[in-house]
Amino acid sequence: MSVFESKVTVNKTAAQVYAFLADMNNHRQLMPDNIEDWESTADVASFNIRNITQLTLKIDERVADSLVRIIPAEKPPFDMELKWELTATNGATQAAFSITADLNMMMKMIASGPLQKLVDEETTNLAALLS
């Protein structure tokens, strides 16, 4: 398994950050520019990654103020899990975003850069939106 991680501190309470992340409708604001045809509900999001693939993701687990776990709702090109873990720290929140993906050697060479860029961009966008 390959793990791609990024952490950021957000100047909001864990409850505020969790409330934002627990609704898939809000995740469009975190995504990079190459995301198209976004459709979502509170629990599921479907979108195209331009020139790569279509994905449908769903929230699989919510733990109030600490965890949002997202998994594919349909068979993806490779098995993956997306996870937001929140830790309260002195009136702020540390948000750790990770993507765990089951990549073969060829897919790892192709997808590692874009997946790391995705986790970095999502945490950066979260901090910018909620600060």
Short mmCIF file of N, CA and C in Angstrom, two decimals:
data_model
loop_
_atom_site.label_atom_id
_atom_site.label_comp_id
_atom_site.label_asym_id
_atom_site.label_seq_id
_atom_site.Cartn_x
_atom_site.Cartn_y
_atom_site.Cartn_z
N MET A 1 0.84 -1.19 0.00
CA MET A 1 0.00 0.00 0.00
C MET A 1 0.88 1.25 0.00
N SER A 2 0.46 2.23 -0.76
CA SER A 2 1.15 3.52 -0.79
C SER A 2 0.31 4.51 0.00
N VAL A 3 0.97 5.34 0.80
CA VAL A 3 0.27 6.33 1.60
C VAL A 3 0.80 7.72 1.24
N PHE A 4 -0.15 8.63 0.97
CA PHE A 4 0.17 10.01 0.65
C PHE A 4 -0.49 10.87 1.71
N GLU A 5 0.30 11.72 2.39
CA GLU A 5 -0.22 12.46 3.53
C GLU A 5 0.15 13.93 3.46
N SER A 6 -0.71 14.75 4.06
CA SER A 6 -0.42 16.17 4.22
C SER A 6 -1.16 16.65 5.46
N LYS A 7 -0.52 17.56 6.22
CA LYS A 7 -1.14 18.09 7.44
C LYS A 7 -1.16 19.61 7.35
N VAL A 8 -2.16 20.19 8.01
CA VAL A 8 -2.29 21.64 8.06
C VAL A 8 -2.98 22.01 9.36
N THR A 9 -2.67 23.20 9.86
CA THR A 9 -3.37 23.72 11.04
C THR A 9 -4.38 24.75 10.57
N VAL A 10 -5.62 24.57 11.04
CA VAL A 10 -6.73 25.45 10.66
C VAL A 10 -7.16 26.21 11.90
N ASN A 11 -7.36 27.51 11.78
CA ASN A 11 -7.74 28.34 12.92
C ASN A 11 -9.24 28.29 13.20
N LYS A 12 -9.77 27.09 13.31
CA LYS A 12 -11.17 26.85 13.66
C LYS A 12 -11.18 25.68 14.64
N THR A 13 -12.29 25.52 15.35
CA THR A 13 -12.41 24.39 16.27
C THR A 13 -12.54 23.09 15.48
N ALA A 14 -12.26 21.99 16.13
CA ALA A 14 -12.42 20.68 15.49
C ALA A 14 -13.86 20.46 15.05
N ALA A 15 -14.81 20.95 15.83
CA ALA A 15 -16.23 20.80 15.46
C ALA A 15 -16.53 21.55 14.17
N GLN A 16 -15.97 22.74 13.99
CA GLN A 16 -16.21 23.52 12.77
C GLN A 16 -15.57 22.85 11.55
N VAL A 17 -14.35 22.37 11.70
CA VAL A 17 -13.66 21.70 10.59
C VAL A 17 -14.38 20.40 10.25
N TYR A 18 -14.76 19.65 11.28
CA TYR A 18 -15.49 18.40 11.06
C TYR A 18 -16.81 18.66 10.33
N ALA A 19 -17.55 19.68 10.74
CA ALA A 19 -18.84 19.98 10.11
C ALA A 19 -18.66 20.24 8.61
N PHE A 20 -17.58 20.91 8.25
CA PHE A 20 -17.28 21.18 6.84
C PHE A 20 -16.94 19.88 6.11
N LEU A 21 -16.04 19.08 6.67
CA LEU A 21 -15.56 17.87 6.00
C LEU A 21 -16.58 16.74 5.99
N ALA A 22 -17.51 16.72 6.92
CA ALA A 22 -18.49 15.64 7.01
C ALA A 22 -19.57 15.72 5.94
N ASP A 23 -19.57 16.79 5.14
CA ASP A 23 -20.54 16.99 4.05
C ASP A 23 -19.79 16.95 2.72
N MET A 24 -20.03 15.92 1.92
CA MET A 24 -19.32 15.78 0.64
C MET A 24 -19.58 16.96 -0.30
N ASN A 25 -20.70 17.67 -0.14
CA ASN A 25 -20.96 18.84 -0.98
C ASN A 25 -19.83 19.87 -0.84
N ASN A 26 -19.22 19.96 0.31
CA ASN A 26 -18.15 20.94 0.55
C ASN A 26 -16.81 20.54 -0.07
N HIS A 27 -16.64 19.28 -0.39
CA HIS A 27 -15.34 18.80 -0.87
C HIS A 27 -14.98 19.35 -2.25
N ARG A 28 -15.97 19.79 -3.02
CA ARG A 28 -15.66 20.38 -4.34
C ARG A 28 -14.72 21.56 -4.17
N GLN A 29 -14.91 22.34 -3.10
CA GLN A 29 -14.08 23.53 -2.86
C GLN A 29 -12.62 23.18 -2.55
N LEU A 30 -12.37 21.93 -2.17
CA LEU A 30 -11.01 21.50 -1.83
C LEU A 30 -10.26 20.93 -3.03
N MET A 31 -11.00 20.59 -4.08
CA MET A 31 -10.42 19.88 -5.22
C MET A 31 -9.63 20.79 -6.15
N PRO A 32 -8.67 20.20 -6.88
CA PRO A 32 -7.89 20.96 -7.85
C PRO A 32 -8.72 21.31 -9.10
N ASP A 33 -8.13 22.10 -9.97
CA ASP A 33 -8.83 22.60 -11.15
C ASP A 33 -9.16 21.53 -12.19
N ASN A 34 -8.48 20.39 -12.16
CA ASN A 34 -8.73 19.38 -13.18
C ASN A 34 -9.91 18.47 -12.86
N ILE A 35 -10.73 18.86 -11.88
CA ILE A 35 -11.94 18.11 -11.53
C ILE A 35 -13.11 18.70 -12.30
N GLU A 36 -13.86 17.82 -12.98
CA GLU A 36 -14.99 18.26 -13.80
C GLU A 36 -16.23 17.44 -13.47
N ASP A 37 -17.39 17.96 -13.89
CA ASP A 37 -18.67 17.24 -13.78
C ASP A 37 -18.96 16.79 -12.35
N TRP A 38 -18.73 17.66 -11.38
CA TRP A 38 -18.94 17.35 -9.97
C TRP A 38 -20.43 17.26 -9.67
N GLU A 39 -20.84 16.17 -9.04
CA GLU A 39 -22.19 16.01 -8.52
C GLU A 39 -22.06 15.42 -7.13
N SER A 40 -22.83 15.96 -6.17
CA SER A 40 -22.68 15.44 -4.81
C SER A 40 -23.94 15.57 -3.99
N THR A 41 -23.97 14.76 -2.94
CA THR A 41 -24.95 14.86 -1.86
C THR A 41 -24.12 14.99 -0.58
N ALA A 42 -24.73 14.95 0.54
CA ALA A 42 -23.98 15.02 1.80
C ALA A 42 -23.06 13.80 1.98
N ASP A 43 -23.43 12.66 1.37
CA ASP A 43 -22.70 11.42 1.58
C ASP A 43 -21.86 10.93 0.40
N VAL A 44 -22.19 11.36 -0.82
CA VAL A 44 -21.55 10.81 -2.03
C VAL A 44 -21.18 11.94 -2.98
N ALA A 45 -20.02 11.77 -3.65
CA ALA A 45 -19.60 12.70 -4.70
C ALA A 45 -19.13 11.90 -5.90
N SER A 46 -19.53 12.38 -7.08
CA SER A 46 -19.11 11.76 -8.33
C SER A 46 -18.50 12.86 -9.18
N PHE A 47 -17.37 12.55 -9.82
CA PHE A 47 -16.67 13.56 -10.61
C PHE A 47 -15.71 12.90 -11.59
N ASN A 48 -15.25 13.68 -12.54
CA ASN A 48 -14.23 13.24 -13.49
C ASN A 48 -12.94 13.96 -13.17
N ILE A 49 -11.84 13.22 -13.24
CA ILE A 49 -10.52 13.83 -13.18
C ILE A 49 -10.10 13.94 -14.64
N ARG A 50 -10.01 15.16 -15.13
CA ARG A 50 -9.80 15.42 -16.55
C ARG A 50 -8.69 14.55 -17.14
N ASN A 51 -9.04 13.86 -18.20
CA ASN A 51 -8.13 13.00 -18.96
C ASN A 51 -7.57 11.82 -18.17
N ILE A 52 -8.19 11.50 -17.02
CA ILE A 52 -7.67 10.37 -16.24
C ILE A 52 -8.77 9.33 -15.99
N THR A 53 -9.77 9.67 -15.16
CA THR A 53 -10.80 8.69 -14.82
C THR A 53 -12.00 9.38 -14.18
N GLN A 54 -13.08 8.62 -14.03
CA GLN A 54 -14.24 9.08 -13.26
C GLN A 54 -14.24 8.34 -11.93
N LEU A 55 -14.58 9.05 -10.85
CA LEU A 55 -14.64 8.45 -9.53
C LEU A 55 -15.97 8.78 -8.86
N THR A 56 -16.45 7.85 -8.07
CA THR A 56 -17.57 8.10 -7.17
C THR A 56 -17.10 7.69 -5.78
N LEU A 57 -17.11 8.64 -4.87
CA LEU A 57 -16.64 8.41 -3.50
C LEU A 57 -17.79 8.61 -2.53
N LYS A 58 -17.75 7.88 -1.41
CA LYS A 58 -18.78 8.02 -0.39
C LYS A 58 -18.12 8.06 0.99
N ILE A 59 -18.79 8.76 1.89
CA ILE A 59 -18.32 8.76 3.27
C ILE A 59 -18.71 7.44 3.91
N ASP A 60 -17.71 6.72 4.39
CA ASP A 60 -17.91 5.40 4.97
C ASP A 60 -18.01 5.46 6.49
N GLU A 61 -17.35 6.45 7.09
CA GLU A 61 -17.33 6.54 8.55
C GLU A 61 -17.17 8.00 8.95
N ARG A 62 -17.95 8.38 9.96
CA ARG A 62 -17.83 9.71 10.57
C ARG A 62 -17.69 9.51 12.07
N VAL A 63 -16.69 10.15 12.66
CA VAL A 63 -16.54 10.18 14.11
C VAL A 63 -16.51 11.66 14.47
N ALA A 64 -17.51 12.11 15.18
CA ALA A 64 -17.69 13.53 15.47
C ALA A 64 -16.40 14.20 15.90
N ASP A 65 -16.07 15.27 15.23
CA ASP A 65 -14.95 16.16 15.55
C ASP A 65 -13.57 15.51 15.43
N SER A 66 -13.49 14.29 14.83
CA SER A 66 -12.16 13.69 14.75
C SER A 66 -11.85 12.92 13.47
N LEU A 67 -12.84 12.38 12.76
CA LEU A 67 -12.53 11.53 11.61
C LEU A 67 -13.62 11.57 10.55
N VAL A 68 -13.19 11.66 9.29
CA VAL A 68 -14.08 11.44 8.14
C VAL A 68 -13.32 10.48 7.22
N ARG A 69 -13.89 9.29 7.01
CA ARG A 69 -13.26 8.26 6.17
C ARG A 69 -14.09 8.11 4.90
N ILE A 70 -13.42 8.19 3.74
CA ILE A 70 -14.08 8.18 2.44
C ILE A 70 -13.53 7.01 1.62
N ILE A 71 -14.44 6.26 0.99
CA ILE A 71 -14.04 5.12 0.17
C ILE A 71 -14.77 5.21 -1.18
N PRO A 72 -14.31 4.46 -2.17
CA PRO A 72 -15.01 4.44 -3.46
C PRO A 72 -16.40 3.82 -3.31
N ALA A 73 -17.37 4.43 -3.99
CA ALA A 73 -18.73 3.87 -4.01
C ALA A 73 -18.88 2.89 -5.16
N GLU A 74 -18.02 3.02 -6.18
CA GLU A 74 -17.99 2.11 -7.31
C GLU A 74 -16.55 1.65 -7.48
N LYS A 75 -16.34 0.60 -8.25
CA LYS A 75 -15.00 0.04 -8.42
C LYS A 75 -14.07 1.07 -9.06
N PRO A 76 -13.03 1.49 -8.32
CA PRO A 76 -12.08 2.47 -8.86
C PRO A 76 -10.98 1.77 -9.66
N PRO A 77 -10.11 2.54 -10.32
CA PRO A 77 -8.99 1.92 -11.03
C PRO A 77 -8.05 1.16 -10.09
N PHE A 78 -8.02 1.54 -8.82
CA PHE A 78 -7.25 0.82 -7.80
C PHE A 78 -7.93 1.06 -6.46
N ASP A 79 -7.75 0.12 -5.52
CA ASP A 79 -8.37 0.26 -4.20
C ASP A 79 -7.75 1.44 -3.47
N MET A 80 -8.60 2.21 -2.80
CA MET A 80 -8.11 3.38 -2.09
C MET A 80 -9.02 3.74 -0.92
N GLU A 81 -8.45 4.52 -0.02
CA GLU A 81 -9.18 5.07 1.12
C GLU A 81 -8.66 6.49 1.33
N LEU A 82 -9.57 7.42 1.55
CA LEU A 82 -9.21 8.80 1.87
C LEU A 82 -9.64 9.04 3.30
N LYS A 83 -8.79 9.70 4.07
CA LYS A 83 -9.10 9.87 5.49
C LYS A 83 -8.68 11.26 5.97
N TRP A 84 -9.60 11.94 6.62
CA TRP A 84 -9.32 13.20 7.32
C TRP A 84 -9.33 12.91 8.80
N GLU A 85 -8.21 13.18 9.48
CA GLU A 85 -8.13 13.00 10.93
C GLU A 85 -7.90 14.37 11.55
N LEU A 86 -8.72 14.70 12.54
CA LEU A 86 -8.68 16.02 13.17
C LEU A 86 -8.21 15.91 14.61
N THR A 87 -7.34 16.85 15.01
CA THR A 87 -6.86 16.91 16.38
C THR A 87 -6.96 18.36 16.85
N ALA A 88 -7.69 18.58 17.93
CA ALA A 88 -7.82 19.93 18.50
C ALA A 88 -6.52 20.33 19.18
N THR A 89 -6.08 21.58 18.91
CA THR A 89 -4.86 22.10 19.53
C THR A 89 -5.03 23.58 19.83
N ASN A 90 -5.20 23.94 21.08
CA ASN A 90 -5.26 25.34 21.53
C ASN A 90 -6.17 26.23 20.68
N GLY A 91 -7.43 25.85 20.52
CA GLY A 91 -8.39 26.66 19.78
C GLY A 91 -8.30 26.51 18.28
N ALA A 92 -7.31 25.78 17.79
CA ALA A 92 -7.16 25.49 16.37
C ALA A 92 -7.32 23.98 16.16
N THR A 93 -7.20 23.55 14.93
CA THR A 93 -7.33 22.14 14.62
C THR A 93 -6.23 21.72 13.66
N GLN A 94 -5.58 20.61 13.98
CA GLN A 94 -4.64 20.04 13.02
C GLN A 94 -5.44 19.04 12.19
N ALA A 95 -5.45 19.26 10.88
CA ALA A 95 -6.15 18.37 9.95
C ALA A 95 -5.11 17.58 9.16
N ALA A 96 -5.16 16.27 9.27
CA ALA A 96 -4.26 15.39 8.53
C ALA A 96 -5.09 14.67 7.48
N PHE A 97 -4.71 14.81 6.22
CA PHE A 97 -5.42 14.17 5.12
C PHE A 97 -4.50 13.12 4.52
N SER A 98 -5.02 11.91 4.35
CA SER A 98 -4.21 10.85 3.75
C SER A 98 -5.01 10.08 2.71
N ILE A 99 -4.30 9.64 1.69
CA ILE A 99 -4.85 8.73 0.70
C ILE A 99 -4.00 7.47 0.77
N THR A 100 -4.63 6.34 1.02
CA THR A 100 -3.97 5.05 1.00
C THR A 100 -4.44 4.34 -0.26
N ALA A 101 -3.49 3.95 -1.11
CA ALA A 101 -3.85 3.35 -2.40
C ALA A 101 -3.05 2.07 -2.64
N ASP A 102 -3.74 1.09 -3.18
CA ASP A 102 -3.10 -0.17 -3.53
C ASP A 102 -2.62 -0.07 -4.98
N LEU A 103 -1.37 0.36 -5.15
CA LEU A 103 -0.82 0.61 -6.48
C LEU A 103 0.24 -0.43 -6.83
N ASN A 104 0.14 -0.97 -8.04
CA ASN A 104 1.23 -1.81 -8.50
C ASN A 104 2.40 -0.90 -8.88
N MET A 105 3.54 -1.48 -9.21
CA MET A 105 4.74 -0.68 -9.45
C MET A 105 4.54 0.33 -10.58
N MET A 106 3.89 -0.06 -11.66
CA MET A 106 3.66 0.84 -12.79
C MET A 106 2.72 1.98 -12.39
N MET A 107 1.62 1.65 -11.72
CA MET A 107 0.68 2.68 -11.28
C MET A 107 1.33 3.62 -10.27
N LYS A 108 2.21 3.07 -9.42
CA LYS A 108 2.88 3.90 -8.43
C LYS A 108 3.76 4.95 -9.12
N MET A 109 4.44 4.55 -10.18
CA MET A 109 5.28 5.50 -10.92
C MET A 109 4.44 6.60 -11.56
N ILE A 110 3.27 6.23 -12.06
CA ILE A 110 2.41 7.19 -12.76
C ILE A 110 1.61 8.06 -11.78
N ALA A 111 1.09 7.46 -10.73
CA ALA A 111 0.11 8.13 -9.88
C ALA A 111 0.68 8.79 -8.63
N SER A 112 1.89 8.46 -8.21
CA SER A 112 2.41 9.00 -6.95
C SER A 112 2.47 10.52 -6.94
N GLY A 113 3.00 11.12 -7.97
CA GLY A 113 3.09 12.58 -8.04
C GLY A 113 1.72 13.25 -7.97
N PRO A 114 0.77 12.85 -8.84
CA PRO A 114 -0.56 13.45 -8.79
C PRO A 114 -1.29 13.23 -7.46
N LEU A 115 -1.13 12.05 -6.84
CA LEU A 115 -1.81 11.80 -5.57
C LEU A 115 -1.22 12.65 -4.45
N GLN A 116 0.11 12.81 -4.41
CA GLN A 116 0.71 13.67 -3.39
C GLN A 116 0.30 15.12 -3.61
N LYS A 117 0.25 15.54 -4.87
CA LYS A 117 -0.19 16.90 -5.18
C LYS A 117 -1.64 17.11 -4.73
N LEU A 118 -2.47 16.09 -4.91
CA LEU A 118 -3.87 16.18 -4.49
C LEU A 118 -3.99 16.37 -2.98
N VAL A 119 -3.29 15.56 -2.19
CA VAL A 119 -3.42 15.72 -0.73
C VAL A 119 -2.86 17.07 -0.28
N ASP A 120 -1.77 17.51 -0.89
CA ASP A 120 -1.21 18.82 -0.53
C ASP A 120 -2.18 19.94 -0.88
N GLU A 121 -2.78 19.86 -2.06
CA GLU A 121 -3.71 20.91 -2.49
C GLU A 121 -4.97 20.94 -1.64
N GLU A 122 -5.49 19.77 -1.29
CA GLU A 122 -6.71 19.74 -0.47
C GLU A 122 -6.47 20.33 0.92
N THR A 123 -5.34 20.02 1.55
CA THR A 123 -5.09 20.60 2.88
C THR A 123 -4.84 22.10 2.78
N THR A 124 -4.12 22.53 1.75
CA THR A 124 -3.89 23.97 1.55
C THR A 124 -5.21 24.70 1.35
N ASN A 125 -6.09 24.13 0.52
CA ASN A 125 -7.39 24.74 0.26
C ASN A 125 -8.28 24.76 1.50
N LEU A 126 -8.21 23.70 2.31
CA LEU A 126 -8.98 23.67 3.56
C LEU A 126 -8.54 24.81 4.48
N ALA A 127 -7.25 24.97 4.64
CA ALA A 127 -6.74 26.05 5.51
C ALA A 127 -7.15 27.42 4.99
N ALA A 128 -7.09 27.61 3.68
CA ALA A 128 -7.46 28.90 3.08
C ALA A 128 -8.95 29.18 3.23
N LEU A 129 -9.77 28.18 3.04
CA LEU A 129 -11.23 28.36 3.11
C LEU A 129 -11.71 28.62 4.55
N LEU A 130 -11.11 27.95 5.52
CA LEU A 130 -11.62 28.03 6.89
C LEU A 130 -10.85 28.98 7.78
N SER A 131 -9.87 29.68 7.26
CA SER A 131 -9.11 30.62 8.10
C SER A 131 -9.75 31.98 8.13
#
